[in-house]
Amino acid sequence: MDNRRAIGSWISGPRAAAEDMGVDFGHRGQQLGLPEEGPGSIARPGRRFAALFIDWALCLLIAYGLLSGGKAQAASNWALVVFAVLSVLTVGTVGFTPGKRLLGLRVIAEGGGRISLPRVVLRTVLLVVVIPAVVWDRDGRGLHDRLARAVQVRL
């Protein structure tokens, strides 16, 4: 018996194999009551990575210019601190970092509205640790967003 369809290939993964067999997972964000496309839909990974890259570059620039005394190696350590502070302050107040704003993204609570400050702090700590951010659920949310009960959506 050929079980390749049931298991899925290493390229497409088990979700694609299940969808090929007729399982309907719905669109990303459907469980959260979010639309499939357009404003308010789940942010795609490409935009999220690009926003993270912009934020990290900004933090490196600030750390190098203001905190490291011109030492490139010290700048990367300070950049992590600047990133954490930037994330807590901006996501906690306006719902987005500079990179997210440039790319049209916002962090909201699962039920809609602003995310509370304790949840922003939890989200930021988990994001700085990195590992929770690379573990995603079926909606494309990182573990840091899931534990903070937050969602990154398009504006």
mmCIF file of C-alpha atoms in Angstrom:
data_model
loop_
_atom_site.group_PDB
_atom_site.id
_atom_site.type_symbol
_atom_site.label_atom_id
_atom_site.label_comp_id
_atom_site.label_asym_id
_atom_site.label_seq_id
_atom_site.Cartn_x
_atom_site.Cartn_y
_atom_site.Cartn_z
ATOM 1 C CA MET A 1 0.000 0.000 0.000
ATOM 2 C CA ASP A 2 1.289 3.443 -0.900
ATOM 3 C CA ASN A 3 1.133 5.748 2.185
ATOM 4 C CA ARG A 4 2.889 8.721 0.630
ATOM 5 C CA ARG A 5 -0.364 10.661 0.158
ATOM 6 C CA ALA A 6 -1.354 10.174 3.798
ATOM 7 C CA ILE A 7 2.030 11.176 5.180
ATOM 8 C CA GLY A 8 2.776 14.024 2.816
ATOM 9 C CA SER A 9 6.049 14.813 1.185
ATOM 10 C CA TRP A 10 8.928 16.564 2.858
ATOM 11 C CA ILE A 11 8.363 19.510 0.538
ATOM 12 C CA SER A 12 4.642 20.093 0.975
ATOM 13 C CA GLY A 13 4.221 18.858 4.528
ATOM 14 C CA PRO A 14 1.373 17.020 6.200
ATOM 15 C CA ARG A 15 -1.084 19.941 5.947
ATOM 16 C CA ALA A 16 -0.871 19.981 2.147
ATOM 17 C CA ALA A 17 -1.292 16.203 2.046
ATOM 18 C CA ALA A 18 -4.368 16.398 4.291
ATOM 19 C CA GLU A 19 -5.842 19.170 2.131
ATOM 20 C CA ASP A 20 -5.232 17.039 -0.981
ATOM 21 C CA MET A 21 -7.240 14.266 0.682
ATOM 22 C CA GLY A 22 -10.176 16.627 1.251
ATOM 23 C CA VAL A 23 -9.653 17.940 4.790
ATOM 24 C CA ASP A 24 -10.835 21.560 5.037
ATOM 25 C CA PHE A 25 -8.773 23.616 7.493
ATOM 26 C CA GLY A 26 -10.342 26.896 6.426
ATOM 27 C CA HIS A 27 -8.289 30.027 5.861
ATOM 28 C CA ARG A 28 -5.685 31.347 8.266
ATOM 29 C CA GLY A 29 -7.416 33.304 10.985
ATOM 30 C CA GLN A 30 -10.837 31.766 10.447
ATOM 31 C CA GLN A 31 -10.845 30.342 13.991
ATOM 32 C CA LEU A 32 -10.188 33.862 15.278
ATOM 33 C CA GLY A 33 -12.991 35.396 13.231
ATOM 34 C CA LEU A 34 -10.631 37.265 10.905
ATOM 35 C CA PRO A 35 -11.177 37.759 7.169
ATOM 36 C CA GLU A 36 -9.225 35.746 4.622
ATOM 37 C CA GLU A 37 -7.892 38.763 2.687
ATOM 38 C CA GLY A 38 -7.531 42.502 3.082
ATOM 39 C CA PRO A 39 -7.482 44.706 6.179
ATOM 40 C CA GLY A 40 -7.782 42.759 9.420
ATOM 41 C CA SER A 41 -6.537 39.489 7.936
ATOM 42 C CA ILE A 42 -3.593 37.564 9.372
ATOM 43 C CA ALA A 43 -0.255 39.104 8.340
ATOM 44 C CA ARG A 44 1.771 36.961 5.955
ATOM 45 C CA PRO A 45 5.218 35.709 7.022
ATOM 46 C CA GLY A 46 7.104 37.679 4.350
ATOM 47 C CA ARG A 47 5.835 41.020 5.606
ATOM 48 C CA ARG A 48 6.429 40.023 9.202
ATOM 49 C CA PHE A 49 10.058 39.067 8.496
ATOM 50 C CA ALA A 50 10.618 42.265 6.537
ATOM 51 C CA ALA A 51 9.177 44.342 9.404
ATOM 52 C CA LEU A 52 11.425 42.506 11.855
ATOM 53 C CA PHE A 53 14.441 43.191 9.616
ATOM 54 C CA ILE A 54 13.596 46.920 9.464
ATOM 55 C CA ASP A 55 13.151 47.088 13.240
ATOM 56 C CA TRP A 56 16.402 45.213 13.875
ATOM 57 C CA ALA A 57 18.333 47.484 11.481
ATOM 58 C CA LEU A 58 16.898 50.543 13.232
ATOM 59 C CA CYS A 59 17.856 49.134 16.637
ATOM 60 C CA LEU A 60 21.385 48.345 15.432
ATOM 61 C CA LEU A 61 21.745 51.881 14.130
ATOM 62 C CA ILE A 62 20.558 53.369 17.437
ATOM 63 C CA ALA A 63 22.763 51.039 19.469
ATOM 64 C CA TYR A 64 25.831 51.741 17.349
ATOM 65 C CA GLY A 65 25.349 55.487 17.316
ATOM 66 C CA LEU A 66 24.279 56.094 20.892
ATOM 67 C CA LEU A 67 25.200 53.205 23.182
ATOM 68 C CA SER A 68 28.181 51.188 21.979
ATOM 69 C CA GLY A 69 30.793 53.910 21.748
ATOM 70 C CA GLY A 70 31.476 53.058 18.112
ATOM 71 C CA LYS A 71 32.262 49.365 18.804
ATOM 72 C CA ALA A 72 30.449 47.132 16.335
ATOM 73 C CA GLN A 73 30.472 44.046 18.584
ATOM 74 C CA ALA A 74 28.968 45.904 21.529
ATOM 75 C CA ALA A 75 26.317 47.376 19.232
ATOM 76 C CA SER A 76 24.717 43.975 18.600
ATOM 77 C CA ASN A 77 24.354 43.354 22.335
ATOM 78 C CA TRP A 78 22.844 46.789 22.910
ATOM 79 C CA ALA A 79 20.592 46.355 19.880
ATOM 80 C CA LEU A 80 18.758 43.527 21.638
ATOM 81 C CA VAL A 81 18.022 45.805 24.595
ATOM 82 C CA VAL A 82 16.932 48.622 22.282
ATOM 83 C CA PHE A 83 14.731 46.176 20.355
ATOM 84 C CA ALA A 84 13.001 45.014 23.543
ATOM 85 C CA VAL A 85 12.396 48.584 24.731
ATOM 86 C CA LEU A 86 11.222 49.691 21.277
ATOM 87 C CA SER A 87 8.832 46.757 21.037
ATOM 88 C CA VAL A 88 7.295 47.268 24.480
ATOM 89 C CA LEU A 89 6.897 51.017 24.018
ATOM 90 C CA THR A 90 5.529 51.041 20.493
ATOM 91 C CA VAL A 91 3.392 47.892 20.489
ATOM 92 C CA GLY A 92 2.120 48.765 23.968
ATOM 93 C CA THR A 93 1.014 52.255 22.937
ATOM 94 C CA VAL A 94 0.150 52.361 19.230
ATOM 95 C CA GLY A 95 0.086 48.643 18.361
ATOM 96 C CA PHE A 96 2.998 48.517 15.927
ATOM 97 C CA THR A 97 6.741 49.005 15.654
ATOM 98 C CA PRO A 98 8.216 51.317 13.000
ATOM 99 C CA GLY A 99 8.859 48.338 10.703
ATOM 100 C CA LYS A 100 5.344 47.013 11.131
ATOM 101 C CA ARG A 101 3.895 50.461 10.409
ATOM 102 C CA LEU A 102 5.953 50.840 7.229
ATOM 103 C CA LEU A 103 4.653 47.504 5.984
ATOM 104 C CA GLY A 104 1.061 47.992 7.104
ATOM 105 C CA LEU A 105 0.911 45.581 10.046
ATOM 106 C CA ARG A 106 -0.495 45.897 13.562
ATOM 107 C CA VAL A 107 -0.508 43.731 16.700
ATOM 108 C CA ILE A 108 -3.962 43.368 18.257
ATOM 109 C CA ALA A 109 -5.532 41.241 20.985
ATOM 110 C CA GLU A 110 -7.291 38.048 19.891
ATOM 111 C CA GLY A 111 -10.710 39.574 20.431
ATOM 112 C CA GLY A 112 -9.740 42.813 18.697
ATOM 113 C CA GLY A 113 -8.568 46.084 20.182
ATOM 114 C CA ARG A 114 -5.285 46.935 21.849
ATOM 115 C CA ILE A 115 -3.127 44.387 23.594
ATOM 116 C CA SER A 116 -2.570 45.073 27.305
ATOM 117 C CA LEU A 117 0.847 46.107 28.637
ATOM 118 C CA PRO A 118 1.531 42.864 30.591
ATOM 119 C CA ARG A 119 0.783 40.853 27.460
ATOM 120 C CA VAL A 120 3.031 43.143 25.403
ATOM 121 C CA VAL A 121 5.873 42.550 27.880
ATOM 122 C CA LEU A 122 5.315 38.770 27.759
ATOM 123 C CA ARG A 123 5.215 38.851 23.948
ATOM 124 C CA THR A 124 8.425 40.896 23.785
ATOM 125 C CA VAL A 125 10.327 38.657 26.215
ATOM 126 C CA LEU A 126 9.327 35.587 24.210
ATOM 127 C CA LEU A 127 10.248 37.335 20.958
ATOM 128 C CA VAL A 128 13.705 38.241 22.291
ATOM 129 C CA VAL A 129 14.254 34.600 23.292
ATOM 130 C CA VAL A 130 13.618 33.777 19.572
ATOM 131 C CA ILE A 131 12.620 30.099 19.887
ATOM 132 C CA PRO A 132 8.902 30.775 20.585
ATOM 133 C CA ALA A 133 8.806 33.110 17.589
ATOM 134 C CA VAL A 134 9.821 30.371 15.126
ATOM 135 C CA VAL A 135 7.239 27.839 16.364
ATOM 136 C CA TRP A 136 3.981 28.581 14.504
ATOM 137 C CA ASP A 137 0.435 27.326 14.767
ATOM 138 C CA ARG A 138 -1.895 26.582 11.854
ATOM 139 C CA ASP A 139 -2.968 30.232 11.689
ATOM 140 C CA GLY A 140 0.644 31.314 11.137
ATOM 141 C CA ARG A 141 0.964 32.883 14.590
ATOM 142 C CA GLY A 142 4.207 32.464 16.465
ATOM 143 C CA LEU A 143 4.135 30.903 19.911
ATOM 144 C CA HIS A 144 5.008 34.319 21.365
ATOM 145 C CA ASP A 145 1.793 35.741 19.865
ATOM 146 C CA ARG A 146 -0.265 32.740 20.884
ATOM 147 C CA LEU A 147 0.861 32.833 24.525
ATOM 148 C CA ALA A 148 0.282 36.603 24.690
ATOM 149 C CA ARG A 149 -3.112 36.085 22.978
ATOM 150 C CA ALA A 150 -2.128 38.495 20.224
ATOM 151 C CA VAL A 151 -2.516 38.490 16.446
ATOM 152 C CA GLN A 152 -0.518 40.339 13.786
ATOM 153 C CA VAL A 153 -2.943 41.662 11.200
ATOM 154 C CA ARG A 154 -2.803 43.787 8.058
ATOM 155 C CA LEU A 155 -3.922 47.401 8.261
#
